[in-house]
Amino acid sequence: MAVSDVDRHRALLDGRVTIDAPDGVRIEVVALPVQEMFDRLLGGHEFDISEMPIASYARMVAAGDPPYLAVPIFPSRYFRHSCVFVHKGAGLRGPADLAGRRIGVAVWDMAAAVWLRGIFRDDDGLDPRAPIYVTGGQDAPRAGEAHPQVYPDGYTLEHIGPDACLSDLLADGGIDALYTARAPRTYFSHPDRVGRLFADPMAVERDYFARTGNFPIMHTLALRSSVVAEHPALAAAVADAFERSLQLALANLHESAALPVSLPWLVHHAEQTDAQFGRDLWRNGIDANRAGLALLLGYLADEGLLARPLTVDELFPLGA
C-alpha cells in the first residue's frame, strides 16, 4: 500500500492504526512522494492499494473494466487558487486575463488543473479552451508523460520536449502562467519575476468556500480490482483504518503541550479553521461529498476527459 507522507497517514505508518485485513492478507505500507507514487501506480500498477489522483481514477472508471476500484476516502484536498503562478511582467490581474495567454501545466488531468479550469470558467468567465496550454516537466526537463494522458479536442496544446522545464519558462517569460499542485522552484529563486496570480489567495479561497461549500478533492484511495474480488471485506477494512488515522491527526492539531507541527500558532490556526469551515472539513464518504464530486465529474465531462458521463455512485461501486 502506497500513501503520501502526511499527518493523516501517520498512525498507519507508525502502527498506531492497523488494518483489520482478512486472513491470508498482509499489508506493507510505504510512504512515497506524491508524483513518484502516482507515476509508479498509473505507469506500472505497482501497488495493490494506493492513493490515486481523483481525475485519473474517474477517467479509468469511465473507460470501463477499471484495474482499480476506489473507496470514498479523500486523503488530499486543497484550495487551488494559490497555485496559479505568473510571470510578473505578463500584466495578468485575474483569471479573465488568461485568455489567449500561454499557461503551463505539467500533467493535463491532474485534479489541480481540472479544478482551476472549471472554477475559472464558472466564476470568471474564462473559457477553458481560450488559453494556449504548454505541457512538460515542471522543475526539471521530462521525456514523455509523467503517466499516460489523453488530450481532448478543442484545446491548443504545445509540448516543450526533454530539454526545457515549465519553471524556467515561467521565470524567463516563455509562458505567462502555470497551473500547478506545488510552487515552482523559480517562485523561490526568482521572486522578482515569478509571483502568484492572486495577491491574497486565502481571501479568494475563503470566498469560494463561503459561496460553494466545496473543499476541492484531489486524491482518493483505490484498491486493485482483482484483490477486491478475492477479498471483498478488505475495502471496508482499509477505509475504516484511514478514517481512524485521519481522526487522530485532526485531534493532534489541537495539541499544545508539544507542538506536533513546527508552526508557532498551530492550535490557533486549527481553532480558526474549525470556526470558519466546521469540524468536518476533511469528511469522507459518498453522501457527504456528493456535491463536490458531481461538480468535478461535470468538469471532466465538459473537457472531454471521460469516455462517458459518470454519476457519483458509479465512481464508488464498493459503496460507503
PDB file of C-alpha atoms in Angstrom:
ATOM      1  CA  MET A   1       0.000   0.000   0.000  1.00  0.00           C
ATOM      2  CA  ALA A   2       1.409   3.371  -1.037  1.00  0.00           C
ATOM      3  CA  VAL A   3       0.470   6.611   0.728  1.00  0.00           C
ATOM      4  CA  SER A   4       1.788  10.144   0.915  1.00  0.00           C
ATOM      5  CA  ASP A   5       3.796  11.105   3.988  1.00  0.00           C
ATOM      6  CA  VAL A   6       1.219  13.371   5.656  1.00  0.00           C
ATOM      7  CA  ASP A   7      -0.173  13.649   9.165  1.00  0.00           C
ATOM      8  CA  ARG A   8      -3.412  11.954   8.097  1.00  0.00           C
ATOM      9  CA  HIS A   9      -1.456   8.758   7.421  1.00  0.00           C
ATOM     10  CA  ARG A  10       0.986   8.993  10.309  1.00  0.00           C
ATOM     11  CA  ALA A  11      -0.869   6.498  12.505  1.00  0.00           C
ATOM     12  CA  LEU A  12      -0.954   3.970   9.658  1.00  0.00           C
ATOM     13  CA  LEU A  13       2.770   4.395   9.090  1.00  0.00           C
ATOM     14  CA  ASP A  14       3.815   4.157  12.731  1.00  0.00           C
ATOM     15  CA  GLY A  15       1.481   1.292  13.606  1.00  0.00           C
ATOM     16  CA  ARG A  16      -0.946   3.041  15.955  1.00  0.00           C
ATOM     17  CA  VAL A  17      -3.691   2.156  13.467  1.00  0.00           C
ATOM     18  CA  THR A  18      -3.700  -1.214  11.746  1.00  0.00           C
ATOM     19  CA  ILE A  19      -5.927  -2.571   9.009  1.00  0.00           C
ATOM     20  CA  ASP A  20      -8.156  -5.468  10.033  1.00  0.00           C
ATOM     21  CA  ALA A  21      -7.194  -7.440   6.941  1.00  0.00           C
ATOM     22  CA  PRO A  22      -8.829 -10.764   6.049  1.00  0.00           C
ATOM     23  CA  ASP A  23      -6.963 -13.980   6.795  1.00  0.00           C
ATOM     24  CA  GLY A  24      -4.101 -14.529   4.402  1.00  0.00           C
ATOM     25  CA  VAL A  25      -3.606 -10.835   3.656  1.00  0.00           C
ATOM     26  CA  ARG A  26      -0.560  -8.940   4.916  1.00  0.00           C
ATOM     27  CA  ILE A  27      -0.321  -5.251   4.070  1.00  0.00           C
ATOM     28  CA  GLU A  28       3.010  -3.469   3.803  1.00  0.00           C
ATOM     29  CA  VAL A  29       2.652   0.305   3.936  1.00  0.00           C
ATOM     30  CA  VAL A  30       5.149   2.565   2.184  1.00  0.00           C
ATOM     31  CA  ALA A  31       5.257   6.375   2.150  1.00  0.00           C
ATOM     32  CA  LEU A  32       6.279   7.984  -1.130  1.00  0.00           C
ATOM     33  CA  PRO A  33       6.439  11.452  -2.683  1.00  0.00           C
ATOM     34  CA  VAL A  34       3.150  12.104  -4.459  1.00  0.00           C
ATOM     35  CA  GLN A  35       4.388  12.290  -8.049  1.00  0.00           C
ATOM     36  CA  GLU A  36       6.570   9.189  -7.684  1.00  0.00           C
ATOM     37  CA  MET A  37       3.660   7.303  -6.159  1.00  0.00           C
ATOM     38  CA  PHE A  38       1.320   8.257  -8.989  1.00  0.00           C
ATOM     39  CA  ASP A  39       3.853   7.539 -11.733  1.00  0.00           C
ATOM     40  CA  ARG A  40       4.529   4.078 -10.314  1.00  0.00           C
ATOM     41  CA  LEU A  41       0.833   3.407  -9.771  1.00  0.00           C
ATOM     42  CA  LEU A  42      -0.512   4.629 -13.109  1.00  0.00           C
ATOM     43  CA  GLY A  43       2.530   3.793 -15.197  1.00  0.00           C
ATOM     44  CA  GLY A  44       3.423   0.406 -13.742  1.00  0.00           C
ATOM     45  CA  HIS A  45       0.493  -0.637 -11.497  1.00  0.00           C
ATOM     46  CA  GLU A  46       2.995  -1.453  -8.751  1.00  0.00           C
ATOM     47  CA  PHE A  47       0.644  -1.199  -5.764  1.00  0.00           C
ATOM     48  CA  ASP A  48      -2.388  -3.177  -4.624  1.00  0.00           C
ATOM     49  CA  ILE A  49      -3.716  -0.248  -2.576  1.00  0.00           C
ATOM     50  CA  SER A  50      -2.761   3.378  -3.159  1.00  0.00           C
ATOM     51  CA  GLU A  51      -3.752   6.972  -3.119  1.00  0.00           C
ATOM     52  CA  MET A  52      -4.836   7.837  -6.647  1.00  0.00           C
ATOM     53  CA  PRO A  53      -5.460  11.160  -8.381  1.00  0.00           C
ATOM     54  CA  ILE A  54      -9.223  11.536  -8.448  1.00  0.00           C
ATOM     55  CA  ALA A  55      -9.412  12.736 -12.066  1.00  0.00           C
ATOM     56  CA  SER A  56      -7.256   9.881 -13.354  1.00  0.00           C
ATOM     57  CA  TYR A  57      -9.429   7.438 -11.447  1.00  0.00           C
ATOM     58  CA  ALA A  58     -12.615   8.878 -12.955  1.00  0.00           C
ATOM     59  CA  ARG A  59     -11.092   8.517 -16.433  1.00  0.00           C
ATOM     60  CA  MET A  60     -10.300   4.892 -15.631  1.00  0.00           C
ATOM     61  CA  VAL A  61     -13.853   4.107 -14.482  1.00  0.00           C
ATOM     62  CA  ALA A  62     -15.431   5.818 -17.480  1.00  0.00           C
ATOM     63  CA  ALA A  63     -13.243   3.795 -19.839  1.00  0.00           C
ATOM     64  CA  GLY A  64     -14.669   0.553 -18.417  1.00  0.00           C
ATOM     65  CA  ASP A  65     -13.241  -2.504 -16.628  1.00  0.00           C
ATOM     66  CA  PRO A  66     -11.031  -0.418 -14.291  1.00  0.00           C
ATOM     67  CA  PRO A  67      -7.993  -2.182 -12.815  1.00  0.00           C
ATOM     68  CA  TYR A  68      -8.617  -0.320  -9.548  1.00  0.00           C
ATOM     69  CA  LEU A  69     -11.731   0.462  -7.525  1.00  0.00           C
ATOM     70  CA  ALA A  70     -11.859   3.331  -5.039  1.00  0.00           C
ATOM     71  CA  VAL A  71     -13.419   3.742  -1.637  1.00  0.00           C
ATOM     72  CA  PRO A  72     -14.729   7.235  -0.736  1.00  0.00           C
ATOM     73  CA  ILE A  73     -11.674   8.227   1.281  1.00  0.00           C
ATOM     74  CA  PHE A  74     -10.119  11.536   0.265  1.00  0.00           C
ATOM     75  CA  PRO A  75      -6.564  11.873   1.611  1.00  0.00           C
ATOM     76  CA  SER A  76      -5.787  15.120  -0.207  1.00  0.00           C
ATOM     77  CA  ARG A  77      -7.833  18.299  -0.647  1.00  0.00           C
ATOM     78  CA  TYR A  78      -6.659  21.785  -1.463  1.00  0.00           C
ATOM     79  CA  PHE A  79      -7.958  25.199  -2.413  1.00  0.00           C
ATOM     80  CA  ARG A  80      -6.013  25.747  -5.637  1.00  0.00           C
ATOM     81  CA  HIS A  81      -6.382  29.488  -6.252  1.00  0.00           C
ATOM     82  CA  SER A  82      -2.995  29.877  -4.554  1.00  0.00           C
ATOM     83  CA  CYS A  83      -1.448  27.500  -7.107  1.00  0.00           C
ATOM     84  CA  VAL A  84      -1.620  29.779 -10.134  1.00  0.00           C
ATOM     85  CA  PHE A  85       1.802  31.331 -10.655  1.00  0.00           C
ATOM     86  CA  VAL A  86       2.545  34.061 -13.178  1.00  0.00           C
ATOM     87  CA  HIS A  87       5.415  35.826 -14.869  1.00  0.00           C
ATOM     88  CA  LYS A  88       5.315  39.233 -13.227  1.00  0.00           C
ATOM     89  CA  GLY A  89       5.948  41.023 -16.492  1.00  0.00           C
ATOM     90  CA  ALA A  90       2.895  39.461 -18.184  1.00  0.00           C
ATOM     91  CA  GLY A  91       0.456  42.040 -16.802  1.00  0.00           C
ATOM     92  CA  LEU A  92      -2.049  39.489 -15.513  1.00  0.00           C
ATOM     93  CA  ARG A  93      -4.521  40.839 -12.957  1.00  0.00           C
ATOM     94  CA  GLY A  94      -7.042  37.991 -12.748  1.00  0.00           C
ATOM     95  CA  PRO A  95      -8.242  34.762 -14.377  1.00  0.00           C
ATOM     96  CA  ALA A  96     -10.077  36.548 -17.205  1.00  0.00           C
ATOM     97  CA  ASP A  97      -6.726  37.914 -18.404  1.00  0.00           C
ATOM     98  CA  LEU A  98      -5.506  34.366 -19.126  1.00  0.00           C
ATOM     99  CA  ALA A  99      -7.473  34.126 -22.378  1.00  0.00           C
ATOM    100  CA  GLY A 100      -5.019  33.798 -25.244  1.00  0.00           C
ATOM    101  CA  ARG A 101      -2.053  33.503 -22.870  1.00  0.00           C
ATOM    102  CA  ARG A 102       0.405  30.608 -22.546  1.00  0.00           C
ATOM    103  CA  ILE A 103      -0.291  28.515 -19.441  1.00  0.00           C
ATOM    104  CA  GLY A 104       1.997  25.729 -18.303  1.00  0.00           C
ATOM    105  CA  VAL A 105       0.556  22.512 -16.881  1.00  0.00           C
ATOM    106  CA  ALA A 106       2.789  19.558 -16.053  1.00  0.00           C
ATOM    107  CA  VAL A 107       0.054  16.907 -16.073  1.00  0.00           C
ATOM    108  CA  TRP A 108      -3.110  17.674 -18.034  1.00  0.00           C
ATOM    109  CA  ASP A 109      -5.538  15.593 -15.968  1.00  0.00           C
ATOM    110  CA  MET A 110      -4.166  16.448 -12.521  1.00  0.00           C
ATOM    111  CA  ALA A 111      -7.029  17.477 -10.284  1.00  0.00           C
ATOM    112  CA  ALA A 112      -5.419  20.847  -9.510  1.00  0.00           C
ATOM    113  CA  ALA A 113      -5.588  21.855 -13.178  1.00  0.00           C
ATOM    114  CA  VAL A 114      -9.049  20.371 -13.758  1.00  0.00           C
ATOM    115  CA  TRP A 115     -10.454  22.273 -10.772  1.00  0.00           C
ATOM    116  CA  LEU A 116      -8.800  25.544 -11.842  1.00  0.00           C
ATOM    117  CA  ARG A 117     -10.060  25.313 -15.412  1.00  0.00           C
ATOM    118  CA  GLY A 118     -13.597  24.597 -14.189  1.00  0.00           C
ATOM    119  CA  ILE A 119     -13.660  27.172 -11.405  1.00  0.00           C
ATOM    120  CA  PHE A 120     -12.285  29.944 -13.615  1.00  0.00           C
ATOM    121  CA  ARG A 121     -14.954  29.166 -16.194  1.00  0.00           C
ATOM    122  CA  ASP A 122     -17.741  29.298 -13.610  1.00  0.00           C
ATOM    123  CA  ASP A 123     -16.515  32.232 -11.541  1.00  0.00           C
ATOM    124  CA  ASP A 124     -14.568  34.369 -14.014  1.00  0.00           C
ATOM    125  CA  GLY A 125     -15.971  33.526 -17.443  1.00  0.00           C
ATOM    126  CA  LEU A 126     -12.662  32.162 -18.711  1.00  0.00           C
ATOM    127  CA  ASP A 127     -13.383  29.639 -21.457  1.00  0.00           C
ATOM    128  CA  PRO A 128     -11.061  26.687 -20.673  1.00  0.00           C
ATOM    129  CA  ARG A 129     -10.256  26.496 -24.386  1.00  0.00           C
ATOM    130  CA  ALA A 130      -9.183  30.141 -24.650  1.00  0.00           C
ATOM    131  CA  PRO A 131      -5.585  29.855 -23.344  1.00  0.00           C
ATOM    132  CA  ILE A 132      -2.674  28.079 -25.019  1.00  0.00           C
ATOM    133  CA  TYR A 133      -1.513  25.212 -22.814  1.00  0.00           C
ATOM    134  CA  VAL A 134       2.132  24.179 -22.598  1.00  0.00           C
ATOM    135  CA  THR A 135       2.981  20.771 -21.127  1.00  0.00           C
ATOM    136  CA  GLY A 136       6.240  19.269 -19.889  1.00  0.00           C
ATOM    137  CA  GLY A 137       8.258  18.745 -16.735  1.00  0.00           C
ATOM    138  CA  GLN A 138       7.704  21.379 -14.086  1.00  0.00           C
ATOM    139  CA  ASP A 139      11.001  21.788 -12.274  1.00  0.00           C
ATOM    140  CA  ALA A 140      13.205  19.597 -14.461  1.00  0.00           C
ATOM    141  CA  PRO A 141      13.074  18.511 -18.110  1.00  0.00           C
ATOM    142  CA  ARG A 142      10.982  15.427 -18.772  1.00  0.00           C
ATOM    143  CA  ALA A 143      10.958  12.997 -21.665  1.00  0.00           C
ATOM    144  CA  GLY A 144       7.403  11.880 -22.394  1.00  0.00           C
ATOM    145  CA  GLU A 145       4.461  11.990 -19.997  1.00  0.00           C
ATOM    146  CA  ALA A 146       4.584  11.560 -16.228  1.00  0.00           C
ATOM    147  CA  HIS A 147       1.889   8.910 -16.762  1.00  0.00           C
ATOM    148  CA  PRO A 148      -0.464   8.131 -19.674  1.00  0.00           C
ATOM    149  CA  GLN A 149      -2.579  11.100 -20.749  1.00  0.00           C
ATOM    150  CA  VAL A 150      -5.484  11.803 -23.070  1.00  0.00           C
ATOM    151  CA  TYR A 151      -5.679  15.283 -24.573  1.00  0.00           C
ATOM    152  CA  PRO A 152      -9.228  16.284 -25.560  1.00  0.00           C
ATOM    153  CA  ASP A 153     -10.119  18.029 -28.797  1.00  0.00           C
ATOM    154  CA  GLY A 154     -10.633  21.769 -28.919  1.00  0.00           C
ATOM    155  CA  TYR A 155      -7.614  22.832 -26.843  1.00  0.00           C
ATOM    156  CA  THR A 156      -4.435  24.449 -28.140  1.00  0.00           C
ATOM    157  CA  LEU A 157      -1.541  22.407 -26.751  1.00  0.00           C
ATOM    158  CA  GLU A 158       2.233  22.577 -27.047  1.00  0.00           C
ATOM    159  CA  HIS A 159       4.734  20.059 -25.650  1.00  0.00           C
ATOM    160  CA  ILE A 160       8.095  21.532 -24.691  1.00  0.00           C
ATOM    161  CA  GLY A 161      10.102  18.339 -25.022  1.00  0.00           C
ATOM    162  CA  PRO A 162      13.018  16.963 -22.994  1.00  0.00           C
ATOM    163  CA  ASP A 163      15.317  19.985 -22.909  1.00  0.00           C
ATOM    164  CA  ALA A 164      13.232  22.593 -21.042  1.00  0.00           C
ATOM    165  CA  CYS A 165      11.013  22.843 -18.000  1.00  0.00           C
ATOM    166  CA  LEU A 166       7.998  24.963 -17.135  1.00  0.00           C
ATOM    167  CA  SER A 167       9.576  26.565 -14.079  1.00  0.00           C
ATOM    168  CA  ASP A 168      12.367  28.132 -16.114  1.00  0.00           C
ATOM    169  CA  LEU A 169       9.981  29.141 -18.896  1.00  0.00           C
ATOM    170  CA  LEU A 170       7.830  30.951 -16.349  1.00  0.00           C
ATOM    171  CA  ALA A 171      10.781  32.911 -14.982  1.00  0.00           C
ATOM    172  CA  ASP A 172      12.014  33.781 -18.474  1.00  0.00           C
ATOM    173  CA  GLY A 173       8.584  34.784 -19.832  1.00  0.00           C
ATOM    174  CA  GLY A 174       8.295  31.798 -22.173  1.00  0.00           C
ATOM    175  CA  ILE A 175       4.948  31.088 -20.531  1.00  0.00           C
ATOM    176  CA  ASP A 176       2.707  33.635 -18.855  1.00  0.00           C
ATOM    177  CA  ALA A 177       1.259  31.452 -16.087  1.00  0.00           C
ATOM    178  CA  LEU A 178       1.421  27.998 -14.528  1.00  0.00           C
ATOM    179  CA  TYR A 179      -1.329  25.787 -13.102  1.00  0.00           C
ATOM    180  CA  THR A 180       0.340  23.505 -10.593  1.00  0.00           C
ATOM    181  CA  ALA A 181      -0.056  21.398  -7.480  1.00  0.00           C
ATOM    182  CA  ARG A 182       3.096  22.827  -5.900  1.00  0.00           C
ATOM    183  CA  ALA A 183       5.047  26.047  -6.195  1.00  0.00           C
ATOM    184  CA  PRO A 184       7.645  26.053  -8.988  1.00  0.00           C
ATOM    185  CA  ARG A 185      11.232  26.345  -7.837  1.00  0.00           C
ATOM    186  CA  THR A 186      11.634  29.695  -9.612  1.00  0.00           C
ATOM    187  CA  TYR A 187       8.988  31.179  -7.323  1.00  0.00           C
ATOM    188  CA  PHE A 188      11.668  30.927  -4.617  1.00  0.00           C
ATOM    189  CA  SER A 189      14.790  31.506  -6.727  1.00  0.00           C
ATOM    190  CA  HIS A 190      13.402  34.381  -8.849  1.00  0.00           C
ATOM    191  CA  PRO A 191      10.822  36.234  -6.728  1.00  0.00           C
ATOM    192  CA  ASP A 192      11.392  39.337  -8.825  1.00  0.00           C
ATOM    193  CA  ARG A 193       9.994  37.518 -11.869  1.00  0.00           C
ATOM    194  CA  VAL A 194       7.591  34.864 -10.561  1.00  0.00           C
ATOM    195  CA  GLY A 195       4.604  35.501  -8.302  1.00  0.00           C
ATOM    196  CA  ARG A 196       1.058  34.357  -7.653  1.00  0.00           C
ATOM    197  CA  LEU A 197      -1.902  35.447  -9.758  1.00  0.00           C
ATOM    198  CA  PHE A 198      -3.870  36.354  -6.626  1.00  0.00           C
ATOM    199  CA  ALA A 199      -2.222  38.788  -4.230  1.00  0.00           C
ATOM    200  CA  ASP A 200      -4.293  37.393  -1.343  1.00  0.00           C
ATOM    201  CA  PRO A 201      -5.244  33.835  -2.345  1.00  0.00           C
ATOM    202  CA  MET A 202      -6.544  32.937   1.109  1.00  0.00           C
ATOM    203  CA  ALA A 203      -9.201  35.646   0.836  1.00  0.00           C
ATOM    204  CA  VAL A 204     -10.241  34.350  -2.589  1.00  0.00           C
ATOM    205  CA  GLU A 205     -10.359  30.782  -1.305  1.00  0.00           C
ATOM    206  CA  ARG A 206     -12.395  31.734   1.767  1.00  0.00           C
ATOM    207  CA  ASP A 207     -14.871  33.478  -0.502  1.00  0.00           C
ATOM    208  CA  TYR A 208     -15.013  30.430  -2.773  1.00  0.00           C
ATOM    209  CA  PHE A 209     -15.815  28.141   0.152  1.00  0.00           C
ATOM    210  CA  ALA A 210     -18.389  30.560   1.551  1.00  0.00           C
ATOM    211  CA  ARG A 211     -20.197  30.549  -1.808  1.00  0.00           C
ATOM    212  CA  THR A 212     -19.878  26.869  -2.669  1.00  0.00           C
ATOM    213  CA  GLY A 213     -19.127  24.869   0.484  1.00  0.00           C
ATOM    214  CA  ASN A 214     -16.584  22.965  -1.628  1.00  0.00           C
ATOM    215  CA  PHE A 215     -13.140  21.955  -0.370  1.00  0.00           C
ATOM    216  CA  PRO A 216     -11.795  20.500  -3.627  1.00  0.00           C
ATOM    217  CA  ILE A 217     -10.856  16.814  -3.597  1.00  0.00           C
ATOM    218  CA  MET A 218      -7.503  15.914  -5.142  1.00  0.00           C
ATOM    219  CA  HIS A 219      -6.957  12.227  -4.301  1.00  0.00           C
ATOM    220  CA  THR A 220      -9.000   9.157  -3.487  1.00  0.00           C
ATOM    221  CA  LEU A 221      -7.979   5.690  -2.242  1.00  0.00           C
ATOM    222  CA  ALA A 222      -8.023   2.795  -4.674  1.00  0.00           C
ATOM    223  CA  LEU A 223      -7.631  -0.968  -4.391  1.00  0.00           C
ATOM    224  CA  ARG A 224      -6.669  -3.348  -7.178  1.00  0.00           C
ATOM    225  CA  SER A 225      -9.896  -4.808  -8.595  1.00  0.00           C
ATOM    226  CA  SER A 226      -8.608  -8.381  -8.573  1.00  0.00           C
ATOM    227  CA  VAL A 227      -7.659  -8.075  -4.891  1.00  0.00           C
ATOM    228  CA  VAL A 228     -11.128  -6.756  -4.037  1.00  0.00           C
ATOM    229  CA  ALA A 229     -12.705  -9.657  -5.917  1.00  0.00           C
ATOM    230  CA  GLU A 230     -10.626 -12.135  -3.914  1.00  0.00           C
ATOM    231  CA  HIS A 231     -11.016 -10.344  -0.559  1.00  0.00           C
ATOM    232  CA  PRO A 232     -14.292  -8.338  -0.663  1.00  0.00           C
ATOM    233  CA  ALA A 233     -14.073  -7.390   3.039  1.00  0.00           C
ATOM    234  CA  LEU A 234     -10.730  -5.656   2.530  1.00  0.00           C
ATOM    235  CA  ALA A 235     -12.156  -2.424   1.090  1.00  0.00           C
ATOM    236  CA  ALA A 236     -14.224  -1.611   4.170  1.00  0.00           C
ATOM    237  CA  ALA A 237     -11.328  -2.535   6.477  1.00  0.00           C
ATOM    238  CA  VAL A 238      -8.964  -0.201   4.615  1.00  0.00           C
ATOM    239  CA  ALA A 239     -11.480   2.653   4.597  1.00  0.00           C
ATOM    240  CA  ASP A 240     -12.079   2.244   8.332  1.00  0.00           C
ATOM    241  CA  ALA A 241      -8.350   2.364   9.103  1.00  0.00           C
ATOM    242  CA  PHE A 242      -7.855   5.539   7.036  1.00  0.00           C
ATOM    243  CA  GLU A 243     -10.755   7.209   8.824  1.00  0.00           C
ATOM    244  CA  ARG A 244      -9.322   6.317  12.245  1.00  0.00           C
ATOM    245  CA  SER A 245      -5.890   7.627  11.251  1.00  0.00           C
ATOM    246  CA  LEU A 246      -7.471  10.863   9.992  1.00  0.00           C
ATOM    247  CA  GLN A 247      -9.301  11.469  13.254  1.00  0.00           C
ATOM    248  CA  LEU A 248      -6.104  11.021  15.271  1.00  0.00           C
ATOM    249  CA  ALA A 249      -4.331  13.555  13.044  1.00  0.00           C
ATOM    250  CA  LEU A 250      -7.111  16.134  13.376  1.00  0.00           C
ATOM    251  CA  ALA A 251      -7.164  15.788  17.157  1.00  0.00           C
ATOM    252  CA  ASN A 252      -3.380  16.231  17.226  1.00  0.00           C
ATOM    253  CA  LEU A 253      -3.676  19.672  15.612  1.00  0.00           C
ATOM    254  CA  HIS A 254      -5.079  20.930  18.925  1.00  0.00           C
ATOM    255  CA  GLU A 255      -2.168  19.545  20.970  1.00  0.00           C
ATOM    256  CA  SER A 256      -0.334  22.379  22.771  1.00  0.00           C
ATOM    257  CA  ALA A 257       1.848  20.532  25.300  1.00  0.00           C
ATOM    258  CA  ALA A 258       4.364  19.923  22.488  1.00  0.00           C
ATOM    259  CA  LEU A 259       3.518  21.240  19.051  1.00  0.00           C
ATOM    260  CA  PRO A 260       3.231  18.324  16.563  1.00  0.00           C
ATOM    261  CA  VAL A 261       3.926  20.668  13.611  1.00  0.00           C
ATOM    262  CA  SER A 262       6.542  23.422  13.550  1.00  0.00           C
ATOM    263  CA  LEU A 263       4.111  26.330  13.364  1.00  0.00           C
ATOM    264  CA  PRO A 264       4.048  28.595  16.432  1.00  0.00           C
ATOM    265  CA  TRP A 265       0.309  29.297  16.230  1.00  0.00           C
ATOM    266  CA  LEU A 266      -0.752  25.840  15.073  1.00  0.00           C
ATOM    267  CA  VAL A 267      -3.502  25.472  17.683  1.00  0.00           C
ATOM    268  CA  HIS A 268      -4.790  28.963  16.904  1.00  0.00           C
ATOM    269  CA  HIS A 269      -4.859  28.103  13.189  1.00  0.00           C
ATOM    270  CA  ALA A 270      -6.722  24.873  13.965  1.00  0.00           C
ATOM    271  CA  GLU A 271      -9.321  26.713  16.031  1.00  0.00           C
ATOM    272  CA  GLN A 272      -9.746  29.359  13.323  1.00  0.00           C
ATOM    273  CA  THR A 273     -10.204  26.645  10.709  1.00  0.00           C
ATOM    274  CA  ASP A 274     -12.828  24.860  12.802  1.00  0.00           C
ATOM    275  CA  ALA A 275     -14.690  28.126  13.343  1.00  0.00           C
ATOM    276  CA  GLN A 276     -14.709  29.074   9.683  1.00  0.00           C
ATOM    277  CA  PHE A 277     -15.092  25.715   7.961  1.00  0.00           C
ATOM    278  CA  GLY A 278     -16.606  23.438  10.615  1.00  0.00           C
ATOM    279  CA  ARG A 279     -15.213  20.303  12.200  1.00  0.00           C
ATOM    280  CA  ASP A 280     -15.977  18.105   9.175  1.00  0.00           C
ATOM    281  CA  LEU A 281     -13.817  19.831   6.564  1.00  0.00           C
ATOM    282  CA  TRP A 282     -11.944  16.566   5.892  1.00  0.00           C
ATOM    283  CA  ARG A 283     -15.102  14.445   5.784  1.00  0.00           C
ATOM    284  CA  ASN A 284     -15.056  11.138   3.906  1.00  0.00           C
ATOM    285  CA  GLY A 285     -17.947   9.174   2.425  1.00  0.00           C
ATOM    286  CA  ILE A 286     -20.071   9.445  -0.707  1.00  0.00           C
ATOM    287  CA  ASP A 287     -23.090  11.393   0.506  1.00  0.00           C
ATOM    288  CA  ALA A 288     -21.042  13.919   2.487  1.00  0.00           C
ATOM    289  CA  ASN A 289     -19.078  14.762  -0.685  1.00  0.00           C
ATOM    290  CA  ARG A 290     -21.717  14.240  -3.367  1.00  0.00           C
ATOM    291  CA  ALA A 291     -21.972  17.874  -4.476  1.00  0.00           C
ATOM    292  CA  GLY A 292     -18.231  18.399  -4.855  1.00  0.00           C
ATOM    293  CA  LEU A 293     -17.728  15.080  -6.629  1.00  0.00           C
ATOM    294  CA  ALA A 294     -20.599  15.806  -9.031  1.00  0.00           C
ATOM    295  CA  LEU A 295     -19.051  19.197  -9.802  1.00  0.00           C
ATOM    296  CA  LEU A 296     -15.703  17.583 -10.594  1.00  0.00           C
ATOM    297  CA  LEU A 297     -17.293  14.905 -12.784  1.00  0.00           C
ATOM    298  CA  GLY A 298     -19.099  17.662 -14.664  1.00  0.00           C
ATOM    299  CA  TYR A 299     -15.820  19.490 -15.282  1.00  0.00           C
ATOM    300  CA  LEU A 300     -14.186  16.287 -16.530  1.00  0.00           C
ATOM    301  CA  ALA A 301     -17.096  15.506 -18.846  1.00  0.00           C
ATOM    302  CA  ASP A 302     -17.198  19.062 -20.207  1.00  0.00           C
ATOM    303  CA  GLU A 303     -13.491  18.857 -21.046  1.00  0.00           C
ATOM    304  CA  GLY A 304     -13.942  15.574 -22.905  1.00  0.00           C
ATOM    305  CA  LEU A 305     -11.755  13.671 -20.460  1.00  0.00           C
ATOM    306  CA  LEU A 306     -14.354  10.965 -19.776  1.00  0.00           C
ATOM    307  CA  ALA A 307     -15.269   8.246 -22.264  1.00  0.00           C
ATOM    308  CA  ARG A 308     -18.834   8.614 -20.979  1.00  0.00           C
ATOM    309  CA  PRO A 309     -20.549  10.695 -18.288  1.00  0.00           C
ATOM    310  CA  LEU A 310     -20.355   9.258 -14.773  1.00  0.00           C
ATOM    311  CA  THR A 311     -22.543   9.553 -11.702  1.00  0.00           C
ATOM    312  CA  VAL A 312     -21.001   9.859  -8.260  1.00  0.00           C
ATOM    313  CA  ASP A 313     -22.275   6.408  -7.286  1.00  0.00           C
ATOM    314  CA  GLU A 314     -20.670   4.838 -10.366  1.00  0.00           C
ATOM    315  CA  LEU A 315     -17.367   6.286  -9.189  1.00  0.00           C
ATOM    316  CA  PHE A 316     -17.591   4.251  -5.978  1.00  0.00           C
ATOM    317  CA  PRO A 317     -19.204   0.895  -6.775  1.00  0.00           C
ATOM    318  CA  LEU A 318     -17.965  -0.548  -3.477  1.00  0.00           C
ATOM    319  CA  GLY A 319     -20.307   1.826  -1.644  1.00  0.00           C
ATOM    320  CA  ALA A 320     -19.976   3.728   1.643  1.00  0.00           C
TER     321      ALA A 320
END
